[in-house]
Amino acid sequence: MTARAADRARYDRATAHLEAPLALVDLEAFDANAADLVRRSGGKPVRVASKSVRCRALLERVLAKDGFQGIMSFTLAESLWLARSGFDDILLAYPSADRSGFAELTADPKLAAAVTVMVDDPAQLDLIDAARGDGREVVRICLELDTSLKLFGGRVRVGARRSPLHSPAQLAEVARMVTERPGFRLVGLMAYEGHIAGVGDAVAGRPLRSRAIRLMQAAARRELAERRGAAVRAVRSVAPDLEFVNGGGTGSVQHTAAESAVTEIAAGSGLYVPRLFDNYTSFSGRPAALFALPVVRRPGVGVVTVLGGGYPASGAAGPDRSPVPYLPEGLAYDPQEGAGEVQTPLLGSPADDLLIGDRVWFRHAKAGELCERFASLHLVEGDEVTATVPTYRGEGHTFL
């Protein structure tokens, strides 16, 4: 029996008493992935990206481990909820226009002490001030550096369109505005290199593309290390008491940790290891989060139909954004139908061994987005479900 076949048998036994569709997290794999992130971070603390987890119980589990410190959140409403739930070090990784949220933040000393918000434009400070009302708490601020690689005088850009602050001088100027403005305190700098951390460099069946990605990423790492170091020096010249410099992502942990200017690493997807993180030469993880769909039809030889399945991931639309049939091995989508809203046909010889009511296990393309489809996660140890915990959705929260 292969390792994957053994996992399938375990998961089927563990969840036999449950109705599918369902989602699980294999805690042995989850903990092993957490340990690998800590190993690759080289002694620098790992801040957990909550968008890739979306489950309070698992955030608590990983933050109880040595080597992890703090949360990187994705909306202000989520940040405030987490702070009220007892988390006390929350970096909101994206600018917000949530006026009611800022009114709450600036009126509550506990929230203001726990949450740091992202800024890359003075207009965002204006919005916060306009939302204060009677709130007078000092707002903790983090600036974001644009990490994109610009070539040929800026005519070619590689990387996500995030912050408008690309140069050290631009960062220093906005840092000066923050430090001179009452009601704000500059405490951090963030630079997320998504074109390195979030792009696999070993694309199956695409050796030339893979080599091109590796060459691009090597050039991007060299350029960013130099520019990030200069940006940190420029910002510290204005705000010498900067508390943290955050960088990285699951795919670039060890490279970012090697930069002396960086004080902490961000990662989250590496805990669940969704399918988009299979194509890396720098690390390999264990799939920890899966979902099961029941077989409801057998349309013919070599075909079964499962209930549901149309759970696409965000990003540019394409086949890589669909979940992948994982267990049993050897199933694939019908190219004429793909993953369906209500039902999904699957092709392959393993279909002939599946009966009505049997399960097919899938991996999502991305990490936390799986939790937007399920109200709970069944935590598996060995061949038992040892706990069932709510996702954000299960607690009544869909922040985005």
XYZ file of C-alpha atoms in Angstrom:
400
model
C 0.000 0.000 0.000
C 1.378 3.423 -0.953
C 1.617 6.211 1.629
C -1.256 8.032 -0.058
C -3.407 4.910 -0.072
C -2.666 4.467 3.632
C -3.727 8.063 4.276
C -6.945 7.487 2.378
C -7.706 4.431 4.509
C -6.997 6.402 7.690
C -9.177 9.321 6.671
C -12.029 7.046 5.623
C -11.883 5.198 8.961
C -11.600 8.387 10.988
C -14.614 10.032 9.355
C -16.808 6.992 8.721
C -19.336 8.266 11.269
C -19.605 11.673 9.581
C -21.622 12.794 6.587
C -19.786 14.192 3.565
C -19.107 16.789 2.255
C -16.668 17.441 5.079
C -13.224 18.921 5.630
C -10.396 17.701 7.823
C -6.945 18.713 8.993
C -4.378 15.991 9.620
C -2.701 17.247 12.800
C 0.447 15.170 12.338
C 0.993 16.778 8.924
C -0.007 20.226 10.236
C 2.517 20.025 13.083
C 5.257 18.698 10.793
C 4.659 21.590 8.396
C 4.816 24.056 11.294
C 8.142 22.588 12.405
C 9.498 22.912 8.873
C 8.541 26.594 8.719
C 10.382 27.214 11.982
C 13.422 25.322 10.720
C 13.524 27.356 7.526
C 13.076 30.659 9.370
C 16.475 30.223 10.985
C 15.576 31.546 14.408
C 13.448 34.490 13.298
C 9.836 34.364 14.520
C 7.116 33.345 12.090
C 4.007 35.512 12.004
C 1.004 33.389 10.988
C -1.057 34.614 8.030
C -4.617 34.116 9.233
C -6.125 34.215 5.741
C -4.381 30.894 5.119
C -5.800 29.284 8.276
C -9.224 30.890 9.040
C -9.771 28.814 12.147
C -9.211 30.188 15.652
C -8.446 26.816 17.202
C -5.651 26.144 14.718
C -4.281 29.682 15.081
C -4.081 29.027 18.819
C -2.426 25.650 18.225
C 0.333 27.001 16.004
C 0.967 30.124 18.090
C 1.511 27.909 21.142
C 4.541 26.414 19.358
C 8.054 27.777 19.775
C 9.103 29.869 16.805
C 5.706 31.443 16.070
C 4.721 34.924 17.175
C 1.782 37.071 16.162
C -0.894 37.042 13.471
C -0.996 38.687 10.069
C -4.697 39.397 9.464
C -6.575 40.353 6.312
C -9.406 42.723 7.309
C -9.884 45.229 10.101
C -13.107 43.538 11.255
C -11.219 40.244 11.567
C -8.391 41.983 13.429
C -10.758 43.475 15.999
C -12.546 40.148 16.466
C -9.248 38.328 17.009
C -8.109 40.978 19.482
C -11.343 40.620 21.440
C -10.774 36.851 21.389
C -7.470 37.215 23.232
C -4.844 37.528 20.485
C -2.617 40.471 21.320
C -0.228 40.899 18.365
C -2.114 41.391 15.110
C -0.699 42.995 11.975
C -3.372 43.939 9.445
C -1.571 43.252 6.162
C -3.815 45.307 3.898
C -5.038 48.930 4.031
C -8.632 49.317 5.174
C -11.466 51.769 4.506
C -13.607 50.367 7.355
C -14.677 53.587 9.074
C -16.746 51.918 11.782
C -13.831 49.590 12.499
C -11.448 52.502 12.915
C -13.939 54.199 15.239
C -13.868 51.063 17.414
C -10.089 50.767 17.237
C -9.411 54.333 18.287
C -11.926 54.192 21.147
C -10.596 51.050 22.854
C -7.150 50.933 24.505
C -6.979 47.121 24.358
C -7.756 47.003 20.640
C -5.399 49.865 19.840
C -2.558 48.112 21.662
C -3.150 44.777 19.919
C -3.707 45.807 16.299
C -1.270 47.393 13.853
C -2.764 48.724 10.611
C -1.215 49.011 7.149
C -0.627 52.329 5.405
C 0.987 53.227 2.095
C -0.706 56.573 1.391
C -1.278 59.658 3.591
C -4.929 59.625 2.464
C -5.366 56.496 4.572
C -4.327 58.471 7.640
C -6.924 61.100 6.731
C -9.609 58.393 6.573
C -8.642 57.060 9.995
C -8.729 60.523 11.538
C -12.115 61.261 9.952
C -13.467 58.003 11.400
C -12.231 58.571 14.958
C -15.230 60.365 16.373
C -14.418 60.616 20.063
C -11.685 57.969 19.841
C -8.302 59.271 20.902
C -6.188 56.120 21.106
C -2.869 56.164 19.244
C -3.005 53.955 16.133
C -0.076 51.638 15.479
C 1.089 51.946 11.851
C 3.039 49.672 9.519
C 4.242 50.859 6.110
C 4.353 48.552 3.100
C 7.211 48.496 0.611
C 6.396 47.517 -2.973
C 8.576 44.488 -3.698
C 7.990 44.194 -7.443
C 10.988 43.840 -9.732
C 11.087 46.644 -12.306
C 13.140 46.122 -15.440
C 14.052 48.233 -18.469
C 13.456 51.516 -16.723
C 10.171 50.366 -15.235
C 8.630 49.314 -18.548
C 8.491 45.700 -17.326
C 7.132 44.872 -13.875
C 7.271 41.478 -12.168
C 5.202 41.155 -9.008
C 1.858 42.082 -7.516
C 0.492 45.611 -7.731
C 0.399 46.462 -4.063
C 1.988 49.489 -2.394
C 2.892 52.622 -4.399
C 5.980 53.001 -2.183
C 8.832 51.453 -4.156
C 11.952 53.399 -3.241
C 13.601 53.948 0.147
C 13.091 57.687 -0.288
C 9.340 57.238 -0.775
C 9.133 55.081 2.354
C 11.108 57.615 4.382
C 8.858 60.467 3.264
C 5.654 58.706 4.336
C 7.385 57.574 7.539
C 8.110 61.216 8.291
C 4.450 62.124 7.747
C 3.347 59.410 10.181
C 5.821 60.347 12.900
C 4.920 64.028 12.678
C 1.185 63.418 12.849
C -0.526 63.232 16.260
C -2.486 60.071 16.999
C -0.225 57.676 15.095
C 2.905 55.690 15.904
C 5.065 54.046 13.268
C 6.043 50.596 14.535
C 6.694 48.390 11.504
C 7.606 47.881 7.888
C 6.297 45.068 5.680
C 7.429 43.829 2.271
C 5.691 40.788 0.778
C 7.540 39.305 -2.192
C 4.645 37.389 -3.720
C 6.452 36.807 -7.030
C 9.027 34.808 -5.062
C 7.057 33.374 -2.139
C 3.888 32.546 -4.049
C 5.100 31.281 -7.419
C 6.317 27.703 -7.747
C 9.631 27.284 -9.555
C 9.243 23.638 -10.589
C 6.166 23.539 -12.807
C 5.371 19.938 -13.766
C 6.052 19.283 -17.443
C 7.341 22.831 -18.044
C 11.150 22.712 -17.659
C 11.856 25.874 -19.663
C 9.209 27.860 -17.807
C 10.531 26.528 -14.497
C 14.058 27.612 -15.359
C 12.826 31.064 -16.370
C 10.981 31.400 -13.049
C 14.102 30.396 -11.097
C 16.216 32.945 -12.967
C 13.616 35.666 -12.379
C 13.320 34.833 -8.693
C 17.092 34.801 -8.185
C 17.344 38.260 -9.764
C 14.347 39.495 -7.762
C 15.817 38.232 -4.473
C 19.124 40.028 -5.091
C 17.444 43.288 -6.046
C 14.941 43.189 -3.191
C 17.507 42.313 -0.514
C 19.508 45.399 -1.414
C 16.481 47.700 -1.726
C 14.761 46.357 1.392
C 17.909 46.897 3.428
C 18.150 50.481 2.159
C 14.448 51.050 2.870
C 14.804 49.824 6.448
C 17.776 52.116 7.010
C 15.843 55.049 5.553
C 12.791 54.403 7.720
C 14.870 53.846 10.862
C 16.533 57.210 10.275
C 13.064 58.683 10.804
C 11.690 56.135 13.307
C 14.635 54.529 15.130
C 12.348 52.591 17.468
C 10.787 50.499 14.683
C 9.585 47.277 16.318
C 9.593 44.878 13.367
C 10.396 44.390 9.699
C 8.178 41.700 8.191
C 8.878 39.858 4.967
C 8.543 36.603 3.139
C 5.902 33.982 2.622
C 5.740 30.197 2.637
C 7.730 29.829 -0.578
C 10.581 32.151 0.399
C 11.012 31.648 4.146
C 14.686 30.689 4.219
C 15.719 33.287 1.627
C 13.953 36.164 3.389
C 15.174 35.044 6.813
C 18.749 35.333 5.544
C 18.353 39.109 5.129
C 19.697 40.919 8.178
C 17.190 43.771 7.756
C 14.218 41.419 8.246
C 13.215 40.655 11.835
C 10.236 38.315 11.287
C 8.793 36.072 8.588
C 5.183 35.789 7.431
C 3.776 32.391 6.473
C 0.492 30.540 6.592
C -0.145 28.407 3.523
C 2.748 26.166 4.510
C 0.683 24.834 7.411
C -2.034 23.328 5.187
C 0.127 22.911 2.015
C -2.531 23.318 -0.700
C -1.867 22.163 -4.262
C -0.293 25.465 -5.437
C 2.623 24.748 -3.111
C 3.588 21.461 -4.732
C 5.878 23.064 -7.303
C 8.828 24.362 -5.286
C 12.442 23.253 -5.318
C 13.263 24.939 -2.009
C 10.916 22.932 0.227
C 8.240 20.255 0.300
C 5.418 19.915 2.792
C 2.728 17.418 3.670
C -0.862 18.039 2.570
C -2.688 18.655 5.842
C -6.069 20.088 4.824
C -8.425 18.070 2.629
C -12.119 17.851 1.889
C -14.227 14.832 0.989
C -17.148 14.658 -1.424
C -19.475 11.641 -1.643
C -19.985 9.584 -4.775
C -23.632 9.994 -5.806
C -23.635 8.609 -9.375
C -21.848 6.074 -11.561
C -22.650 7.276 -15.107
C -20.584 4.600 -16.833
C -17.316 2.711 -16.983
C -14.455 4.781 -15.638
C -16.716 7.588 -14.376
C -18.153 8.590 -11.023
C -19.980 11.744 -10.038
C -19.467 13.410 -6.665
C -21.674 15.965 -4.955
C -20.447 19.565 -5.254
C -16.825 20.398 -5.903
C -16.893 23.787 -7.627
C -14.647 25.512 -5.103
C -12.297 27.658 -7.221
C -9.468 29.633 -5.652
C -8.881 33.342 -6.138
C -6.407 34.693 -8.667
C -6.202 34.637 -12.449
C -8.696 32.041 -13.669
C -7.181 28.801 -14.915
C -7.005 25.056 -14.285
C -4.552 25.555 -11.427
C -7.271 27.373 -9.443
C -9.471 24.286 -9.158
C -9.188 21.762 -6.338
C -7.396 18.573 -7.345
C -8.824 15.062 -6.820
C -6.257 13.520 -4.484
C -7.486 10.201 -3.075
C -7.863 7.678 -4.535
C -4.993 8.422 -6.878
C -5.660 8.535 -10.595
C -8.920 10.493 -10.876
C -9.226 13.597 -13.040
C -11.871 16.093 -14.126
C -13.842 15.691 -17.301
C -12.329 18.532 -19.396
C -15.797 19.340 -20.758
C -17.235 19.946 -17.290
C -14.516 20.576 -14.729
C -15.516 21.092 -11.088
C -19.261 21.704 -10.932
C -21.448 23.871 -8.742
C -23.644 20.945 -7.635
C -21.956 17.862 -9.036
C -18.581 16.929 -10.499
C -17.871 13.962 -12.792
C -14.468 12.340 -12.339
C -12.709 10.117 -14.838
C -10.172 7.346 -14.417
C -9.849 3.643 -13.721
C -10.145 4.111 -9.899
C -13.758 5.173 -10.540
C -14.711 1.562 -11.193
C -13.801 0.626 -7.617
C -15.897 3.387 -6.048
C -19.431 2.699 -4.844
C -22.316 5.053 -4.174
C -21.588 6.724 -0.837
C -17.797 6.281 -1.035
C -15.619 9.357 -0.686
C -13.201 11.151 -2.932
C -10.694 13.359 -1.136
C -9.606 16.667 -2.668
C -6.953 19.293 -2.018
C -7.888 22.930 -2.503
C -5.723 25.092 -4.742
C -5.136 27.620 -1.945
C -5.093 27.307 1.820
C -7.631 29.186 3.928
C -10.197 29.648 1.183
C -11.278 26.071 1.821
C -12.693 27.281 5.144
C -15.134 29.589 3.376
C -16.907 26.414 2.165
C -17.070 24.512 5.464
C -18.370 25.486 8.887
C -16.070 23.068 10.722
C -12.792 21.199 10.424
C -12.443 17.672 11.762
C -9.011 17.277 13.356
C -7.549 13.841 12.691
C -4.821 12.119 14.672
C -3.927 8.665 13.440
C -7.221 7.171 12.331
C -9.448 9.096 14.751
C -11.184 12.455 14.758
C -10.032 13.873 18.073
C -11.812 17.223 17.814
C -14.131 19.188 15.589
C -13.542 22.937 15.533
C -15.357 25.795 13.805
C -13.880 27.739 10.929
C -14.433 31.493 10.729
C -17.577 30.679 8.756
C -18.670 28.279 11.480
C -18.412 31.106 13.988
C -20.613 33.284 11.796
C -17.888 35.348 10.184
C -17.233 35.798 6.483
C -14.847 38.751 6.512
C -14.345 38.775 2.733
